[in-house]
Short mmCIF file of C-alpha atoms in Angstrom, two decimals:
data_model
loop_
_atom_site.label_atom_id
_atom_site.label_comp_id
_atom_site.label_asym_id
_atom_site.label_seq_id
_atom_site.Cartn_x
_atom_site.Cartn_y
_atom_site.Cartn_z
CA MET A 57 0.00 0.00 0.00
CA LYS A 58 1.01 3.63 -0.44
CA ALA A 59 1.82 5.57 2.72
CA PHE A 60 3.70 8.58 4.04
CA VAL A 61 6.19 7.64 6.74
CA VAL A 62 8.58 9.36 9.12
CA GLU A 63 11.93 7.90 8.17
CA LYS A 64 13.88 10.05 10.61
CA TYR A 65 12.90 12.81 13.01
CA GLY A 66 13.11 16.34 11.65
CA LYS A 67 11.55 18.76 9.15
CA ASP A 68 12.64 16.70 6.14
CA GLY A 69 12.06 13.33 7.77
CA ALA A 70 8.80 12.32 6.05
CA ARG A 71 8.57 10.64 2.64
CA ALA A 72 6.28 8.55 0.44
CA ALA A 73 6.71 4.78 0.78
CA GLU A 74 5.30 1.42 -0.30
CA LEU A 75 4.44 -0.77 2.69
CA PRO A 76 2.73 -4.10 3.29
CA GLU A 77 -0.95 -3.91 4.20
CA PRO A 78 -1.25 -3.89 8.03
CA THR A 79 -2.01 -7.11 9.88
CA ILE A 80 -4.80 -6.99 12.46
CA GLY A 81 -5.02 -8.29 16.00
CA ASP A 82 -8.09 -9.91 17.58
CA ARG A 83 -9.45 -6.52 18.72
CA ASP A 84 -8.57 -4.57 15.56
CA VAL A 85 -10.47 -3.44 12.51
CA LEU A 86 -8.73 -2.90 9.19
CA VAL A 87 -9.92 0.34 7.61
CA ARG A 88 -9.51 1.37 3.98
CA VAL A 89 -8.80 5.06 4.39
CA SER A 90 -11.05 7.39 2.40
CA ALA A 91 -9.71 10.61 3.89
CA THR A 92 -7.46 11.96 6.62
CA SER A 93 -6.55 15.44 7.84
CA VAL A 94 -3.47 17.36 8.92
CA ASN A 95 -3.01 18.42 12.55
CA PRO A 96 -0.23 20.44 14.22
CA LEU A 97 0.45 17.24 16.17
CA ASP A 98 1.66 15.59 12.96
CA LYS A 99 4.49 18.11 12.68
CA MET A 100 5.33 17.77 16.38
CA VAL A 101 5.54 13.98 16.16
CA ARG A 102 7.52 14.13 12.89
CA ASN A 103 10.00 16.53 14.48
CA GLY A 104 10.44 14.26 17.51
CA GLU A 105 9.08 16.72 20.06
CA PHE A 106 7.57 13.89 22.12
CA LYS A 107 10.15 11.19 21.40
CA GLN A 108 11.09 10.81 25.07
CA LEU A 109 7.47 9.97 25.87
CA LEU A 110 6.03 8.56 22.64
CA LYS A 111 8.58 6.02 21.50
CA TYR A 112 7.73 5.47 17.84
CA LYS A 113 10.05 3.16 15.93
CA THR A 114 11.08 4.68 12.60
CA PRO A 115 9.91 4.30 9.93
CA PHE A 116 6.29 4.80 11.02
CA VAL A 117 3.21 6.07 9.21
CA LEU A 118 2.08 9.56 10.22
CA GLY A 119 -1.50 10.80 10.49
CA HIS A 120 -3.83 11.19 13.49
CA ASP A 121 -7.27 11.31 11.81
CA VAL A 122 -9.06 8.66 9.76
CA ALA A 123 -12.37 8.29 7.93
CA GLY A 124 -12.96 5.18 5.86
CA VAL A 125 -14.56 1.78 5.44
CA VAL A 126 -13.98 -1.37 7.51
CA THR A 127 -12.58 -4.15 5.28
CA ARG A 128 -11.67 -6.77 7.90
CA ILE A 129 -12.36 -7.36 11.59
CA GLY A 130 -10.53 -9.27 14.32
CA SER A 131 -12.08 -12.29 16.03
CA ALA A 132 -12.87 -10.39 19.25
CA VAL A 133 -14.40 -7.30 17.60
CA ARG A 134 -18.00 -6.56 18.57
CA GLY A 135 -20.35 -3.91 17.23
CA LEU A 136 -18.48 -3.25 13.98
CA GLU A 137 -18.80 -5.07 10.68
CA VAL A 138 -17.11 -5.20 7.29
CA GLY A 139 -18.55 -2.39 5.17
CA ASP A 140 -19.16 0.00 8.08
CA GLU A 141 -18.23 3.62 7.41
CA VAL A 142 -16.17 4.75 10.40
CA TYR A 143 -14.00 7.53 11.74
CA ALA A 144 -11.28 7.53 14.38
CA ARG A 145 -8.32 9.16 16.03
CA PRO A 146 -6.11 6.07 16.46
CA ARG A 147 -4.32 5.85 19.79
CA ASP A 148 -0.74 7.02 20.25
CA LEU A 149 1.90 4.60 18.93
CA ARG A 150 -0.75 3.24 16.51
CA ILE A 151 -1.33 6.31 14.36
CA GLY A 152 -1.12 5.98 10.58
CA GLY A 153 -3.87 7.86 8.78
CA PHE A 154 -1.53 8.89 5.94
CA ALA A 155 -1.89 5.50 4.26
CA GLU A 156 -4.31 3.49 2.14
CA PHE A 157 -5.06 1.11 5.04
CA ILE A 158 -4.75 1.25 8.82
CA ALA A 159 -5.39 -1.27 11.62
CA ILE A 160 -7.17 0.39 14.56
CA ASP A 161 -8.22 -0.92 17.98
CA GLN A 162 -12.00 -1.26 18.07
CA ASP A 163 -12.17 0.98 21.17
CA ASP A 164 -10.86 3.92 19.13
CA VAL A 165 -13.39 3.58 16.28
CA ALA A 166 -16.96 4.83 15.84
CA LEU A 167 -19.45 4.87 13.01
CA LYS A 168 -18.90 8.15 11.17
CA PRO A 169 -21.62 10.81 11.36
CA ALA A 170 -24.12 9.83 8.68
CA SER A 171 -24.62 13.45 7.65
CA LEU A 172 -20.94 13.99 6.84
CA THR A 173 -18.93 12.90 3.81
CA HIS A 174 -15.74 10.97 4.47
CA GLN A 175 -13.77 14.14 3.75
CA GLU A 176 -15.80 16.09 6.31
CA ALA A 177 -15.62 13.28 8.86
CA ALA A 178 -11.83 13.11 8.50
CA ALA A 179 -11.61 16.71 9.75
CA VAL A 180 -13.35 15.83 12.99
CA PRO A 181 -11.86 13.15 15.32
CA LEU A 182 -8.79 14.78 16.91
CA VAL A 183 -10.23 18.27 17.33
CA ALA A 184 -13.67 17.08 18.41
CA LEU A 185 -12.22 14.70 21.00
CA ALA A 186 -9.92 17.45 22.26
CA ALA A 187 -12.86 19.85 22.57
CA TRP A 188 -14.94 17.26 24.43
CA GLN A 189 -12.14 16.24 26.77
CA VAL A 190 -11.27 19.86 27.62
CA LEU A 191 -14.82 21.18 28.05
CA VAL A 192 -16.61 18.13 29.47
CA ASP A 193 -13.97 15.95 31.14
CA ARG A 194 -11.45 18.51 32.41
CA ALA A 195 -13.41 21.73 32.95
CA ALA A 196 -16.96 20.33 33.35
CA VAL A 197 -18.34 23.47 31.68
CA LYS A 198 -21.83 24.39 32.90
CA PRO A 199 -24.51 26.67 31.42
CA GLY A 200 -23.75 30.32 32.18
CA GLN A 201 -19.99 29.88 32.55
CA LYS A 202 -17.60 31.98 30.47
CA VAL A 203 -15.12 30.32 28.11
CA LEU A 204 -12.36 32.00 26.10
CA VAL A 205 -10.86 30.01 23.24
CA HIS A 206 -7.94 31.44 21.33
CA ALA A 207 -7.59 31.11 17.54
CA GLY A 208 -11.31 30.52 17.12
CA ALA A 209 -11.09 30.07 13.34
CA GLY A 210 -8.66 27.16 13.63
CA GLY A 211 -9.55 23.50 13.55
CA LEU A 212 -9.62 23.16 17.34
CA GLY A 213 -10.94 26.63 18.11
CA SER A 214 -13.86 26.37 15.67
CA THR A 215 -14.92 23.09 17.29
CA VAL A 216 -14.53 24.37 20.86
CA ILE A 217 -16.69 27.43 20.14
CA GLN A 218 -19.53 25.23 18.90
CA LEU A 219 -19.34 22.66 21.70
CA ALA A 220 -19.02 25.31 24.43
CA LYS A 221 -22.16 27.01 23.08
CA HIS A 222 -23.96 23.67 23.01
CA LEU A 223 -23.02 23.24 26.69
CA GLY A 224 -24.57 26.64 27.47
CA ALA A 225 -21.43 28.71 27.95
CA THR A 226 -20.87 32.32 26.97
CA VAL A 227 -17.98 32.13 24.50
CA ALA A 228 -15.29 34.66 23.59
CA THR A 229 -12.60 34.09 21.01
CA THR A 230 -9.62 35.76 19.40
CA SER A 231 -9.37 35.85 15.62
CA GLY A 232 -8.13 37.89 12.71
CA THR A 233 -10.27 40.47 10.95
CA ASP A 234 -11.15 38.12 8.07
CA SER A 235 -12.45 35.43 10.43
CA GLU A 236 -14.92 37.43 12.53
CA THR A 237 -17.97 36.52 10.44
CA LEU A 238 -17.06 32.82 10.60
CA VAL A 239 -16.49 32.63 14.36
CA ARG A 240 -19.68 34.55 15.07
CA SER A 241 -21.57 32.11 12.84
CA LEU A 242 -20.15 29.27 14.95
CA GLY A 243 -21.55 30.86 18.11
CA ALA A 244 -18.91 33.23 19.50
CA ASP A 245 -20.55 35.90 21.66
CA ALA A 246 -17.49 38.15 21.87
CA VAL A 247 -14.76 38.38 19.25
CA VAL A 248 -11.44 40.14 19.88
CA ASP A 249 -9.49 40.97 16.73
CA TYR A 250 -5.94 40.20 17.84
CA THR A 251 -4.54 42.45 15.11
CA LYS A 252 -6.23 45.46 16.70
CA GLU A 253 -6.83 44.72 20.39
CA ASP A 254 -5.20 43.07 23.38
CA PHE A 255 -7.70 40.51 24.66
CA SER A 256 -6.38 40.83 28.22
CA LYS A 257 -7.41 44.49 28.27
CA VAL A 258 -11.03 43.87 27.27
CA LEU A 259 -11.94 40.48 28.77
CA SER A 260 -12.24 39.44 32.43
CA GLY A 261 -14.01 37.03 34.76
CA TYR A 262 -13.61 33.88 32.66
CA ASP A 263 -14.01 30.37 34.07
CA LEU A 264 -11.88 28.70 31.39
CA VAL A 265 -9.31 29.70 28.80
CA LEU A 266 -8.13 27.26 26.13
CA ASP A 267 -4.78 28.37 24.71
CA SER A 268 -3.27 27.02 21.50
CA VAL A 269 -0.77 29.84 20.98
CA GLY A 270 1.55 29.63 23.98
CA GLY A 271 4.21 32.05 25.17
CA ALA A 272 3.06 35.52 26.17
CA ASN A 273 -0.47 34.67 25.03
CA LEU A 274 -0.70 31.97 27.70
CA THR A 275 0.71 34.25 30.41
CA LYS A 276 -1.84 36.96 29.57
CA SER A 277 -4.60 34.37 29.51
CA LEU A 278 -4.12 33.81 33.25
CA THR A 279 -5.12 37.42 33.91
CA VAL A 280 -8.59 37.15 32.35
CA LEU A 281 -9.63 34.26 34.61
CA LYS A 282 -11.79 34.72 37.66
CA PRO A 283 -10.43 33.38 41.00
CA GLY A 284 -10.20 29.60 40.78
CA GLY A 285 -10.44 29.71 36.98
CA LEU A 286 -8.56 27.29 34.77
CA ALA A 287 -6.16 27.91 31.87
CA ILE A 288 -5.54 24.86 29.67
CA SER A 289 -2.86 24.85 26.99
CA VAL A 290 -2.45 22.37 24.15
CA VAL A 291 1.00 23.68 23.24
CA GLY A 292 2.67 23.55 26.64
CA PRO A 293 4.61 23.71 28.73
CA PRO A 294 3.76 20.15 29.81
CA ASP A 295 3.15 19.19 33.44
CA ALA A 296 3.36 16.00 35.54
CA GLY A 297 -0.17 15.04 34.53
CA PHE A 298 1.00 14.62 30.93
CA ALA A 299 3.75 12.19 31.92
CA LYS A 300 1.28 10.24 34.08
CA GLN A 301 -1.26 10.11 31.22
CA LEU A 302 1.34 8.53 28.93
CA GLY A 303 2.49 6.09 31.62
CA ALA A 304 5.99 7.56 31.70
CA PRO A 305 8.42 6.85 34.58
CA SER A 306 7.94 9.03 37.67
CA PHE A 307 11.13 11.00 37.01
CA MET A 308 9.59 12.26 33.76
CA GLY A 309 6.79 13.78 35.84
CA LEU A 310 9.40 15.73 37.77
CA VAL A 311 10.97 16.88 34.49
CA MET A 312 7.58 18.02 33.17
CA ASN A 313 6.81 19.88 36.39
CA THR A 314 10.13 21.65 36.10
CA LEU A 315 9.27 22.76 32.56
CA SER A 316 5.92 24.18 33.71
CA ARG A 317 7.05 25.56 37.09
CA LYS A 318 7.10 29.19 35.96
CA ILE A 319 3.57 29.25 34.49
CA ARG A 320 2.15 27.25 37.41
CA LYS A 321 3.74 29.70 39.85
CA GLN A 322 2.28 32.65 37.93
CA ALA A 323 -1.15 30.99 37.98
CA LYS A 324 -0.97 30.33 41.71
CA SER A 325 -0.01 33.95 42.44
CA LEU A 326 -3.17 35.05 40.60
CA GLY A 327 -5.37 32.51 42.39
CA VAL A 328 -6.00 30.51 39.20
CA ARG A 329 -4.89 27.14 37.82
CA TYR A 330 -2.85 25.90 34.86
CA GLN A 331 -2.95 22.50 33.14
CA PHE A 332 -1.36 21.06 30.01
CA PHE A 333 -3.69 19.02 27.79
CA PHE A 334 -2.96 16.15 25.39
CA MET A 335 -6.02 14.43 23.96
CA GLN A 336 -6.65 10.69 24.05
CA ALA A 337 -8.28 8.29 21.58
CA ASN A 338 -11.85 7.42 22.58
CA GLY A 339 -14.39 5.69 20.36
CA SER A 340 -17.29 6.03 22.79
CA GLN A 341 -16.85 9.81 22.86
CA LEU A 342 -16.73 9.83 19.06
CA ARG A 343 -20.15 8.13 19.07
CA LYS A 344 -21.56 10.93 21.24
CA LEU A 345 -19.95 13.54 19.01
CA ALA A 346 -21.34 11.89 15.86
CA ALA A 347 -24.84 12.47 17.23
CA LEU A 348 -24.03 16.16 17.71
CA TYR A 349 -22.82 16.46 14.11
CA ASP A 350 -25.86 14.62 12.79
CA SER A 351 -28.21 16.85 14.79
CA GLY A 352 -26.56 20.00 13.42
CA LYS A 353 -25.16 21.13 16.79
CA LEU A 354 -21.65 20.85 15.39
CA ARG A 355 -20.25 21.24 11.88
CA PRO A 356 -16.74 20.76 10.52
CA VAL A 357 -14.86 23.72 9.10
CA ILE A 358 -12.59 22.84 6.17
CA ASP A 359 -10.02 25.15 4.60
CA ARG A 360 -9.14 23.03 1.56
CA THR A 361 -8.66 19.44 0.41
CA PHE A 362 -5.49 17.94 -1.09
CA PRO A 363 -5.24 14.66 -3.03
CA PHE A 364 -3.44 11.84 -1.22
CA ASP A 365 -0.31 12.02 -3.36
CA GLN A 366 0.13 15.63 -2.13
CA THR A 367 0.10 14.75 1.57
CA LEU A 368 3.50 16.31 2.19
CA GLU A 369 2.36 19.48 0.41
CA ALA A 370 -0.70 19.52 2.66
CA MET A 371 1.55 19.33 5.72
CA ALA A 372 3.72 22.15 4.39
CA TYR A 373 0.62 24.26 3.72
CA VAL A 374 -0.41 23.93 7.38
CA GLU A 375 3.12 24.48 8.69
CA GLN A 376 3.51 27.66 6.66
CA GLY A 377 0.40 29.10 8.31
CA ARG A 378 -1.52 29.33 5.04
CA THR A 379 -4.72 27.87 6.51
CA LYS A 380 -7.39 30.55 6.71
CA ALA A 381 -9.93 28.60 8.76
CA GLY A 382 -10.56 25.08 9.98
CA LYS A 383 -8.83 21.91 8.86
CA VAL A 384 -6.84 20.78 5.84
CA VAL A 385 -8.11 17.44 4.56
CA VAL A 386 -6.32 14.81 2.47
CA SER A 387 -8.61 12.71 0.28
CA MET A 388 -8.01 9.32 -1.33
CA VAL A 389 -10.77 9.99 -3.87
CA PRO A 390 -10.99 12.95 -6.29
CA ASP A 391 -14.47 14.13 -5.35
CA ASN A 392 -16.61 14.15 -2.23
CA ASP A 393 -18.59 10.94 -1.98
#
């Protein structure tokens, strides 16, 4: 099968390759990939940013999102059948969406939203799971609470806005001038144009901030929280909870806490909290999310679609910051099905 693999860590470490079709275990389904999408995490994994914690053996297939059709099932698989149209964010160390076929643990797979094409569904798993796990699992967002999500036009931000509104929150976001109409259409109540205003000067009293920018943006985010509020970052710095989540040795937790000591100290001095977030594969949550897409509560936002043979160009497009809004999809088929 055709695939795009990381041959060595680094910016030029990915290439096209011919590989054997994956074998499946008792609990696996083999999926013929119809579409995948590009996430910032793909670049981070390719560059080896998590290699001390996620020990991939090169060469490995990249790609964290999958939509496709089940072509084979393991002997212990229940609730999925050959021919099912599915979507998934395969678990860490078993990623591989940038390929014609992928073997996925049944617990990571769900039937794709019936209302979405495969291309649309491929834009969903990672960002939708991240939004759910931040808003529902971590922050337990309740009606009437105030949520600020940075980069609201992005793949993650556009999903968080919609889900936070569905949960009854008042939502603010930062975006560029060209994206204001989009983020308001997704449900943003307050929009701060970061090219013209400093969000920390105009927003206050927030229960939750989700940061995907990092640096000074994260530090300023602490100041718009109300006492006891929570800032969650998907770009770091990591904390001990991340090491624990990945089952790393205890000393790695100490290392992570050292990396995040400064921001945690700043948060504590302001009477607020800081946590690093790294999403996890979860098929049962994808089933709940599929219902929200099918009911119209959520919709994917797609910037553009590349053909499969241009997967590396699609990655470069995202890395160069050329995405205007939402996700970049890679499709195995020329047209939407």
